[in-house]
GROMACS .gro file of C-alpha atoms in nm:
model
  428
    1MET     CA    1  -3.074  -2.279  -0.735
    2LYS     CA    2  -2.855  -2.029  -0.525
    3LYS     CA    3  -2.666  -2.184  -0.245
    4LEU     CA    4  -2.637  -2.036   0.103
    5PHE     CA    5  -2.388  -1.754   0.100
    6VAL     CA    6  -2.277  -1.528   0.403
    7SER     CA    7  -2.070  -1.221   0.354
    8TYR     CA    8  -1.697  -1.290   0.392
    9LEU     CA    9  -1.692  -1.009   0.669
   10LEU     CA   10  -1.919  -1.238   0.893
   11ARG     CA   11  -1.725  -1.570   0.880
   12ASP     CA   12  -1.480  -1.756   1.093
   13ASN     CA   13  -1.284  -1.536   1.339
   14CYS     CA   14  -1.477  -1.219   1.275
   15ILE     CA   15  -1.531  -0.937   1.530
   16LEU     CA   16  -1.878  -0.783   1.546
   17GLN     CA   17  -1.950  -0.445   1.699
   18ARG     CA   18  -2.041  -0.476   2.064
   19ASN     CA   19  -2.345  -0.302   2.233
   20GLN     CA   20  -2.505  -0.229   1.890
   21THR     CA   21  -2.782  -0.390   1.687
   22ILE     CA   22  -2.588  -0.526   1.401
   23LYS     CA   23  -2.680  -0.673   1.061
   24PHE     CA   24  -2.596  -1.023   0.961
   25TRP     CA   25  -2.674  -1.095   0.595
   26GLY     CA   26  -2.630  -1.327   0.307
   27TYR     CA   27  -2.810  -1.499   0.017
   28ALA     CA   28  -3.007  -1.828  -0.001
   29PRO     CA   29  -3.249  -1.981  -0.243
   30MET     CA   30  -3.537  -1.737  -0.311
   31ASP     CA   31  -3.829  -1.747  -0.076
   32SER     CA   32  -3.650  -1.986   0.161
   33PRO     CA   33  -3.679  -1.984   0.543
   34VAL     CA   34  -3.340  -1.896   0.695
   35SER     CA   35  -3.240  -1.931   1.066
   36LEU     CA   36  -2.960  -1.793   1.267
   37ARG     CA   37  -2.862  -1.944   1.608
   38TYR     CA   38  -2.587  -1.878   1.862
   39GLU     CA   39  -2.585  -1.901   2.247
   40GLU     CA   40  -2.950  -1.878   2.355
   41LEU     CA   41  -3.061  -1.672   2.053
   42GLN     CA   42  -3.254  -1.805   1.749
   43LEU     CA   43  -3.380  -1.577   1.477
   44GLU     CA   44  -3.598  -1.657   1.179
   45THR     CA   45  -3.647  -1.478   0.844
   46TYR     CA   46  -3.703  -1.552   0.475
   47SER     CA   47  -3.490  -1.483   0.179
   48ASN     CA   48  -3.646  -1.244  -0.074
   49HIS     CA   49  -3.799  -1.323  -0.413
   50GLU     CA   50  -3.566  -1.107  -0.614
   51ASP     CA   51  -3.218  -1.240  -0.539
   52GLY     CA   52  -3.247  -1.448  -0.232
   53TYR     CA   53  -3.112  -1.184   0.000
   54PHE     CA   54  -3.169  -1.226   0.368
   55GLU     CA   55  -3.089  -1.019   0.669
   56PHE     CA   56  -3.097  -1.047   1.057
   57ALA     CA   57  -3.087  -0.780   1.311
   58ILE     CA   58  -2.875  -0.928   1.592
   59PRO     CA   59  -2.959  -0.757   1.924
   60PRO     CA   60  -2.680  -0.575   2.115
   61HIS     CA   61  -2.427  -0.809   2.270
   62LYS     CA   62  -2.157  -0.723   2.535
   63ALA     CA   63  -1.788  -0.756   2.452
   64GLY     CA   64  -1.658  -1.105   2.465
   65GLY     CA   65  -1.685  -1.453   2.302
   66PRO     CA   66  -1.590  -1.663   2.126
   67VAL     CA   67  -1.931  -1.780   2.005
   68THR     CA   68  -2.027  -2.013   1.720
   69ILE     CA   69  -2.290  -1.872   1.478
   70GLU     CA   70  -2.500  -2.117   1.279
   71ILE     CA   71  -2.694  -2.025   0.972
   72PHE     CA   72  -2.939  -2.282   0.811
   73THR     CA   73  -3.200  -2.332   0.547
   74PRO     CA   74  -3.403  -2.654   0.507
   75GLU     CA   75  -3.127  -2.760   0.244
   76GLU     CA   76  -2.809  -2.632   0.397
   77ARG     CA   77  -2.626  -2.543   0.717
   78VAL     CA   78  -2.313  -2.352   0.790
   79GLN     CA   79  -2.115  -2.260   1.103
   80PHE     CA   80  -1.879  -1.970   1.171
   81GLN     CA   81  -1.634  -2.034   1.455
   82ASN     CA   82  -1.455  -1.816   1.703
   83VAL     CA   83  -1.671  -1.505   1.659
   84LEU     CA   84  -1.602  -1.221   1.896
   85PHE     CA   85  -1.784  -0.906   2.001
   86GLY     CA   86  -1.570  -0.593   2.041
   87ASP     CA   87  -1.492  -0.262   1.879
   88VAL     CA   88  -1.460  -0.251   1.503
   89TYR     CA   89  -1.278   0.018   1.299
   90LEU     CA   90  -1.243   0.111   0.940
   91LEU     CA   91  -0.891   0.190   0.813
   92ALA     CA   92  -0.895   0.430   0.527
   93GLY     CA   93  -0.676   0.678   0.336
   94GLN     CA   94  -0.355   0.684   0.131
   95SER     CA   95  -0.006   0.528   0.178
   96ASN     CA   96   0.042   0.659   0.528
   97MET     CA   97  -0.249   0.444   0.651
   98GLN     CA   98  -0.170   0.155   0.418
   99LEU     CA   99   0.203   0.152   0.526
  100TRP     CA  100   0.220  -0.205   0.635
  101MET     CA  101   0.412  -0.368   0.921
  102GLY     CA  102   0.660  -0.549   0.691
  103ARG     CA  103   0.785  -0.201   0.582
  104LEU     CA  104   0.824  -0.113   0.950
  105LYS     CA  105   1.014  -0.436   1.044
  106GLU     CA  106   1.349  -0.264   1.087
  107LYS     CA  107   1.209  -0.026   1.340
  108TYR     CA  108   0.964  -0.250   1.511
  109ALA     CA  109   1.117  -0.597   1.464
  110ASP     CA  110   1.005  -0.705   1.809
  111GLU     CA  111   0.644  -0.660   1.705
  112LEU     CA  112   0.656  -0.918   1.438
  113ALA     CA  113   0.846  -1.150   1.653
  114THR     CA  114   0.636  -1.117   1.961
  115ALA     CA  115   0.289  -1.013   1.874
  116ASP     CA  116   0.054  -1.276   2.005
  117ASN     CA  117  -0.279  -1.106   2.088
  118SER     CA  118  -0.552  -1.289   1.911
  119GLN     CA  119  -0.814  -1.050   2.046
  120ILE     CA  120  -0.687  -0.800   1.782
  121ARG     CA  121  -0.798  -0.913   1.434
  122PHE     CA  122  -0.809  -0.769   1.090
  123PHE     CA  123  -0.979  -0.807   0.752
  124MET     CA  124  -0.817  -0.681   0.429
  125VAL     CA  125  -1.087  -0.565   0.190
  126PRO     CA  126  -0.973  -0.685  -0.164
  127GLU     CA  127  -0.864  -0.400  -0.384
  128LYS     CA  128  -1.127  -0.337  -0.657
  129TYR     CA  129  -1.261  -0.051  -0.852
  130GLN     CA  130  -1.560  -0.010  -1.079
  131PHE     CA  131  -1.770   0.277  -1.209
  132HIS     CA  132  -2.147   0.353  -1.254
  133GLU     CA  133  -2.239   0.028  -1.080
  134LYS     CA  134  -2.200  -0.068  -0.722
  135ALA     CA  135  -2.054  -0.406  -0.617
  136THR     CA  136  -2.302  -0.558  -0.378
  137GLU     CA  137  -2.064  -0.804  -0.206
  138LEU     CA  138  -1.695  -0.874  -0.153
  139THR     CA  139  -1.572  -1.170  -0.358
  140ARG     CA  140  -1.320  -1.298  -0.106
  141GLY     CA  141  -1.147  -1.206   0.227
  142ALA     CA  142  -1.083  -1.357   0.565
  143TRP     CA  143  -1.028  -1.239   0.919
  144GLN     CA  144  -0.676  -1.291   1.063
  145ALA     CA  145  -0.546  -1.260   1.407
  146ALA     CA  146  -0.267  -0.994   1.460
  147VAL     CA  147  -0.015  -1.249   1.557
  148GLY     CA  148   0.346  -1.291   1.444
  149GLU     CA  149   0.399  -1.281   1.074
  150ASN     CA  150   0.024  -1.226   1.011
  151LEU     CA  151   0.113  -0.867   1.083
  152VAL     CA  152   0.333  -0.818   0.774
  153ASN     CA  153   0.068  -0.669   0.547
  154LEU     CA  154  -0.147  -0.496   0.827
  155SER     CA  155  -0.140  -0.110   0.847
  156GLY     CA  156   0.116  -0.006   1.102
  157ILE     CA  157  -0.097   0.283   1.213
  158GLY     CA  158  -0.394   0.049   1.241
  159TYR     CA  159  -0.198  -0.205   1.444
  160PHE     CA  160  -0.064   0.034   1.699
  161PHE     CA  161  -0.404   0.202   1.733
  162ALA     CA  162  -0.564  -0.127   1.802
  163LYS     CA  163  -0.295  -0.214   2.050
  164ARG     CA  164  -0.360   0.115   2.239
  165GLU     CA  165  -0.737   0.065   2.228
  166PHE     CA  166  -0.719  -0.291   2.353
  167ALA     CA  167  -0.494  -0.181   2.636
  168LYS     CA  168  -0.749   0.091   2.731
  169ALA     CA  169  -1.083  -0.089   2.677
  170LYS     CA  170  -0.974  -0.460   2.730
  171VAL     CA  171  -1.228  -0.561   2.454
  172PRO     CA  172  -1.150  -0.731   2.110
  173ILE     CA  173  -1.044  -0.490   1.843
  174GLY     CA  174  -1.140  -0.553   1.484
  175LEU     CA  175  -0.973  -0.359   1.188
  176VAL     CA  176  -1.130  -0.356   0.836
  177GLN     CA  177  -0.862  -0.220   0.606
  178THR     CA  178  -0.930  -0.040   0.274
  179ALA     CA  179  -0.637   0.212   0.248
  180ILE     CA  180  -0.455   0.240  -0.092
  181GLY     CA  181  -0.148   0.445  -0.150
  182GLY     CA  182  -0.196   0.768  -0.365
  183THR     CA  183  -0.567   0.753  -0.368
  184PRO     CA  184  -0.760   1.087  -0.346
  185ILE     CA  185  -1.074   1.089  -0.116
  186ARG     CA  186  -1.281   1.138  -0.435
  187ALA     CA  187  -1.213   0.765  -0.517
  188TRP     CA  188  -1.385   0.666  -0.192
  189LEU     CA  189  -1.697   0.875  -0.225
  190SER     CA  190  -2.017   0.789  -0.410
  191GLU     CA  191  -2.092   0.942  -0.745
  192ASP     CA  192  -2.411   1.111  -0.596
  193THR     CA  193  -2.222   1.270  -0.321
  194LEU     CA  194  -1.946   1.386  -0.562
  195ASN     CA  195  -2.207   1.534  -0.790
  196LEU     CA  196  -2.377   1.730  -0.511
  197MET     CA  197  -2.036   1.864  -0.406
  198GLY     CA  198  -1.930   1.960  -0.764
  199GLU     CA  199  -1.640   1.726  -0.743
  200LEU     CA  200  -1.704   1.511  -1.049
  201PRO     CA  201  -1.509   1.579  -1.376
  202PHE     CA  202  -1.720   1.708  -1.649
  203ASP     CA  203  -1.666   1.398  -1.857
  204PHE     CA  204  -1.717   1.145  -1.583
  205ALA     CA  205  -2.046   1.010  -1.742
  206GLY     CA  206  -1.851   0.905  -2.043
  207ILE     CA  207  -1.603   0.689  -1.850
  208SER     CA  208  -1.613   0.310  -1.958
  209GLU     CA  209  -1.396  -0.002  -1.883
  210LYS     CA  210  -1.311  -0.008  -2.254
  211ILE     CA  211  -1.185   0.352  -2.258
  212LEU     CA  212  -1.004   0.303  -1.937
  213GLN     CA  213  -0.820  -0.006  -2.048
  214SER     CA  214  -0.722   0.174  -2.371
  215ARG     CA  215  -0.576   0.458  -2.162
  216VAL     CA  216  -0.394   0.221  -1.932
  217ALA     CA  217  -0.240   0.029  -2.225
  218GLU     CA  218  -0.138   0.354  -2.387
  219ASN     CA  219   0.028   0.458  -2.070
  220GLU     CA  220   0.213   0.125  -2.029
  221ASN     CA  221   0.346   0.161  -2.383
  222TYR     CA  222   0.463   0.511  -2.306
  223GLN     CA  223   0.639   0.402  -1.982
  224LYS     CA  224   0.817   0.130  -2.169
  225GLN     CA  225   0.913   0.362  -2.431
  226PHE     CA  226   1.043   0.614  -2.189
  227ALA     CA  227   1.246   0.338  -2.021
  228VAL     CA  228   1.404   0.254  -2.346
  229MET     CA  229   1.480   0.608  -2.437
  230ALA     CA  230   1.643   0.646  -2.091
  231ASP     CA  231   1.871   0.355  -2.147
  232VAL     CA  232   1.965   0.450  -2.499
  233THR     CA  233   2.026   0.808  -2.406
  234ASP     CA  234   2.222   0.750  -2.076
  235MET     CA  235   2.593   0.755  -2.145
  236GLY     CA  236   2.659   0.579  -1.804
  237TYR     CA  237   2.438   0.284  -1.902
  238ARG     CA  238   2.608   0.245  -2.244
  239GLU     CA  239   2.964   0.270  -2.079
  240ASN     CA  240   2.882   0.057  -1.773
  241TRP     CA  241   2.963   0.320  -1.507
  242GLN     CA  242   2.843   0.070  -1.250
  243ARG     CA  243   3.188  -0.093  -1.268
  244PRO     CA  244   3.448   0.010  -1.019
  245THR     CA  245   3.687   0.273  -1.127
  246SER     CA  246   3.942   0.513  -0.988
  247GLU     CA  247   3.889   0.764  -1.273
  248ARG     CA  248   3.718   1.082  -1.130
  249THR     CA  249   3.828   1.355  -1.365
  250GLN     CA  250   3.480   1.391  -1.524
  251TRP     CA  251   3.294   1.351  -1.179
  252HIS     CA  252   3.226   1.630  -0.927
  253LYS     CA  253   3.185   1.604  -0.556
  254VAL     CA  254   2.839   1.623  -0.390
  255GLN     CA  255   2.707   1.533  -0.048
  256LEU     CA  256   2.378   1.338  -0.019
  257ASP     CA  257   2.281   1.536   0.296
  258GLU     CA  258   2.303   1.864   0.138
  259ARG     CA  259   2.091   2.049  -0.126
  260TRP     CA  260   2.217   1.999  -0.478
  261ALA     CA  261   2.257   2.261  -0.741
  262LEU     CA  262   1.956   2.293  -0.965
  263GLU     CA  263   2.133   2.145  -1.279
  264ASP     CA  264   2.216   1.828  -1.091
  265ARG     CA  265   1.847   1.787  -0.992
  266LEU     CA  266   1.692   1.825  -1.330
  267PRO     CA  267   1.510   1.540  -1.505
  268GLY     CA  268   1.734   1.266  -1.648
  269ILE     CA  269   1.970   1.004  -1.506
  270VAL     CA  270   2.256   1.083  -1.267
  271TRP     CA  271   2.526   0.854  -1.128
  272LEU     CA  272   2.680   0.850  -0.778
  273LYS     CA  273   2.994   0.681  -0.649
  274LYS     CA  274   3.166   0.633  -0.334
  275ARG     CA  275   3.456   0.412  -0.208
  276VAL     CA  276   3.413   0.261   0.137
  277ARG     CA  277   3.671   0.092   0.369
  278VAL     CA  278   3.581  -0.096   0.688
  279PRO     CA  279   3.788  -0.228   0.983
  280ASP     CA  280   3.937  -0.571   0.960
  281GLU     CA  281   3.703  -0.714   1.236
  282LEU     CA  282   3.389  -0.644   1.029
  283VAL     CA  283   3.510  -0.789   0.694
  284GLY     CA  284   3.306  -1.093   0.587
  285LYS     CA  285   3.004  -1.011   0.790
  286ALA     CA  286   2.650  -0.927   0.659
  287GLY     CA  287   2.561  -0.569   0.635
  288TRP     CA  288   2.296  -0.324   0.511
  289LEU     CA  289   2.315  -0.013   0.299
  290LYS     CA  290   2.051   0.225   0.430
  291LEU     CA  291   2.038   0.520   0.189
  292GLY     CA  292   1.710   0.706   0.284
  293THR     CA  293   1.492   0.788  -0.005
  294PHE     CA  294   1.549   0.939  -0.348
  295MET     CA  295   1.343   1.114  -0.603
  296ASP     CA  296   1.278   0.916  -0.797
  297ALA     CA  297   1.399   0.555  -0.883
  298ASP     CA  298   1.734   0.393  -0.849
  299GLU     CA  299   1.953   0.092  -0.909
  300THR     CA  300   2.229   0.044  -0.649
  301TYR     CA  301   2.546  -0.157  -0.712
  302ILE     CA  302   2.843  -0.275  -0.507
  303ASP     CA  303   3.154  -0.330  -0.723
  304GLY     CA  304   2.936  -0.350  -1.018
  305LYS     CA  305   2.686  -0.602  -0.884
  306LEU     CA  306   2.323  -0.497  -0.844
  307VAL     CA  307   2.220  -0.522  -0.465
  308GLY     CA  308   1.891  -0.343  -0.493
  309GLN     CA  309   1.654  -0.121  -0.690
  310THR     CA  310   1.332   0.087  -0.632
  311GLU     CA  311   1.098   0.221  -0.894
  312TYR     CA  312   0.944   0.514  -0.714
  313GLN     CA  313   1.041   0.780  -0.458
  314TYR     CA  314   0.890   0.672  -0.132
  315PRO     CA  315   1.033   0.338  -0.006
  316PRO     CA  316   1.349   0.353   0.198
  317ARG     CA  317   1.655   0.220   0.018
  318ASN     CA  318   1.759  -0.058   0.253
  319TYR     CA  319   1.972  -0.301   0.054
  320ALA     CA  320   2.136  -0.609   0.202
  321ILE     CA  321   2.512  -0.696   0.162
  322GLN     CA  322   2.580  -1.063   0.201
  323LYS     CA  323   2.953  -1.035   0.286
  324VAL     CA  324   3.117  -0.693   0.345
  325LYS     CA  325   3.461  -0.668   0.173
  326LYS     CA  326   3.750  -0.472   0.320
  327GLU     CA  327   3.712  -0.207   0.051
  328PHE     CA  328   3.431  -0.167  -0.210
  329GLU     CA  329   3.264   0.085  -0.429
  330ILE     CA  330   2.904   0.186  -0.408
  331THR     CA  331   2.733   0.314  -0.740
  332ILE     CA  332   2.385   0.442  -0.758
  333ARG     CA  333   2.216   0.504  -1.092
  334LEU     CA  334   1.941   0.757  -1.002
  335HIS     CA  335   1.640   0.829  -1.226
  336ILE     CA  336   1.491   1.185  -1.187
  337PHE     CA  337   1.143   1.190  -1.341
  338GLY     CA  338   1.035   1.553  -1.263
  339HIS     CA  339   1.178   1.879  -1.133
  340ALA     CA  340   1.419   1.893  -0.823
  341GLY     CA  341   1.513   1.531  -0.784
  342GLY     CA  342   1.789   1.379  -0.587
  343PRO     CA  343   1.819   1.258  -0.224
  344ARG     CA  344   1.548   1.373   0.010
  345GLN     CA  345   1.685   1.604   0.274
  346GLY     CA  346   1.689   1.499   0.639
  347LYS     CA  347   1.769   1.137   0.564
  348LYS     CA  348   2.074   0.955   0.693
  349HIS     CA  349   2.294   0.741   0.460
  350VAL     CA  350   2.468   0.469   0.651
  351LEU     CA  351   2.629   0.130   0.630
  352THR     CA  352   2.515  -0.103   0.900
  353ILE     CA  353   2.733  -0.408   1.000
  354GLY     CA  354   2.586  -0.573   1.304
  355SER     CA  355   2.562  -0.304   1.568
  356VAL     CA  356   2.811  -0.070   1.397
  357ASP     CA  357   2.689   0.218   1.176
  358PHE     CA  358   2.913   0.408   0.937
  359ASN     CA  359   2.784   0.749   0.843
  360LEU     CA  360   2.852   0.761   0.466
  361ASP     CA  361   2.812   1.140   0.458
  362GLU     CA  362   3.095   1.179   0.709
  363GLU     CA  363   3.332   0.958   0.527
  364GLY     CA  364   3.408   1.195   0.247
  365ALA     CA  365   3.221   1.319  -0.052
  366TRP     CA  366   3.018   1.123  -0.306
  367TYR     CA  367   3.109   1.167  -0.674
  368PHE     CA  368   2.849   1.274  -0.923
  369ARG     CA  369   2.812   1.254  -1.304
  370ARG     CA  370   2.520   1.302  -1.525
  371GLY     CA  371   2.437   1.035  -1.769
  372CYS     CA  372   2.177   1.223  -1.958
  373PHE     CA  373   1.901   1.492  -1.946
  374LEU     CA  374   1.545   1.379  -2.031
  375PRO     CA  375   1.200   1.539  -2.059
  376ILE     CA  376   0.970   1.529  -1.753
  377LYS     CA  377   0.812   1.193  -1.735
  378ARG     CA  378   0.438   1.159  -1.747
  379GLU     CA  379   0.258   1.040  -1.442
  380SER     CA  380   0.128   0.680  -1.468
  381ILE     CA  381  -0.236   0.627  -1.500
  382PHE     CA  382  -0.415   0.442  -1.218
  383PRO     CA  383  -0.796   0.395  -1.275
  384GLN     CA  384  -0.841   0.324  -0.904
  385TYR     CA  385  -0.752   0.694  -0.834
  386LEU     CA  386  -1.068   0.813  -1.034
  387PRO     CA  387  -1.381   0.940  -0.864
  388SER     CA  388  -1.611   0.685  -0.693
  389GLY     CA  389  -1.447   0.372  -0.829
  390LEU     CA  390  -1.319   0.247  -0.480
  391PHE     CA  391  -1.652   0.346  -0.330
  392ASN     CA  392  -1.824   0.120  -0.563
  393GLY     CA  393  -1.583  -0.163  -0.538
  394MET     CA  394  -1.475  -0.162  -0.177
  395ILE     CA  395  -1.695   0.062   0.042
  396TYR     CA  396  -2.051  -0.016  -0.089
  397PRO     CA  397  -1.995  -0.402  -0.034
  398ILE     CA  398  -1.919  -0.332   0.341
  399ARG     CA  399  -2.213  -0.087   0.389
  400ASN     CA  400  -2.393  -0.309   0.635
  401THR     CA  401  -2.093  -0.330   0.866
  402VAL     CA  402  -2.139  -0.145   1.208
  403PHE     CA  403  -1.817   0.041   1.300
  404ASN     CA  404  -1.719   0.204   1.618
  405GLY     CA  405  -1.519   0.457   1.425
  406ILE     CA  406  -1.329   0.540   1.108
  407LEU     CA  407  -0.960   0.632   1.082
  408TRP     CA  408  -0.855   0.836   0.776
  409TYR     CA  409  -0.496   0.930   0.731
  410GLN     CA  410  -0.352   1.158   0.462
  411GLY     CA  411  -0.489   1.365   0.184
  412GLU     CA  412  -0.215   1.520  -0.034
  413SER     CA  413  -0.366   1.371  -0.351
  414ASP     CA  414  -0.666   1.595  -0.293
  415THR     CA  415  -0.467   1.901  -0.342
  416ILE     CA  416  -0.466   1.838  -0.719
  417LYS     CA  417  -0.733   2.023  -0.910
  418ILE     CA  418  -1.003   1.809  -1.071
  419ARG     CA  419  -0.900   1.709  -1.421
  420PRO     CA  420  -1.094   1.559  -1.717
  421ILE     CA  421  -1.060   1.185  -1.726
  422MET     CA  422  -1.020   1.156  -2.085
  423ALA     CA  423  -0.752   1.432  -2.121
  424ARG     CA  424  -0.408   1.321  -2.227
  425PRO     CA  425  -0.127   1.408  -1.975
  426LEU     CA  426   0.118   1.655  -2.118
  427SER     CA  427   0.496   1.593  -2.137
  428SER     CA  428   0.756   1.858  -2.167
   0.00000   0.00000   0.00000
């Protein structure tokens, strides 16, 4: 017999859209009477005969709360505490929307330290994709208050939007987050909609989990082989160029804040070195290397010891130094996967010790040496980027939620022409 189940979106600490008729739904034993009660309201219905689904239409309620909502059948009773009525928004899009407060900690440290508004709450929809069949319900999830360290995984755009809206409307603000970096909007639209728009690949009907897993496994093997080839080919890796050295005869000067020559930006692995001296009063203190972003991946060393690494181009390279020496050498092993790699223009490259910043681009040139040339690396395969997969796995299960608005940010992945799903990516 099916037990009483209520959507994860409607449980403790949830925010429901104010001033609108809203749905409250779940599952119970088939053909069972189900009741809903809060404040002075009591509603009655029956679960259906097919799968035990039940649904209530809660009449419009002004902003406020908290209330306790009780759902019960003759056999079972559940309560959901601290429910508020306010304005609810869907956060959607790519990495710019997903970019979480933890990544913004350096710039907005006070927000994580002082945020204490429990009237702003968020729900992270679990990442899930599937094809040709819609997921009817979420399999997990919980509402959290936007307080202190809870903010770490919340969208920065979403949080600051909620802060602004709360200041304007003075009502609870709920955020339901679905954004995933790199995803095209096709992944978030239904198969029927994409078919009407002519936005489905011609071989979409042949997609299957088995084929996808085969492609993913093939890609993982390729990526591993590429990494091995890079290490074997890279002269710097073989000869341990990360170790400190004063030998510069085979290195040439570059500036990270200037555009490099084309040959230096071609696919492969290049190495960068720079010696740094700091004033006596700063020796022994903790510091940070803040190196902007690179295209594409890097491993960064201080005096031959790895202090940080990043596997793709977008995250800022902020690497901690436990104790700053009087003099030390920075070495960067930079992987360029495609055309025109290197440091991204417009970024600063600094050493921060306490409140003191040293501009590494003003302290003399960096030294450059190529470890190897490589073919362009194939893009990784991400099944969640394929059409309608995230609609089925993440949007359809929240279809009954009433939103005050939808925030979508970014769309650069939609500039790519539709490609057959089963086609092998080409490498040069």
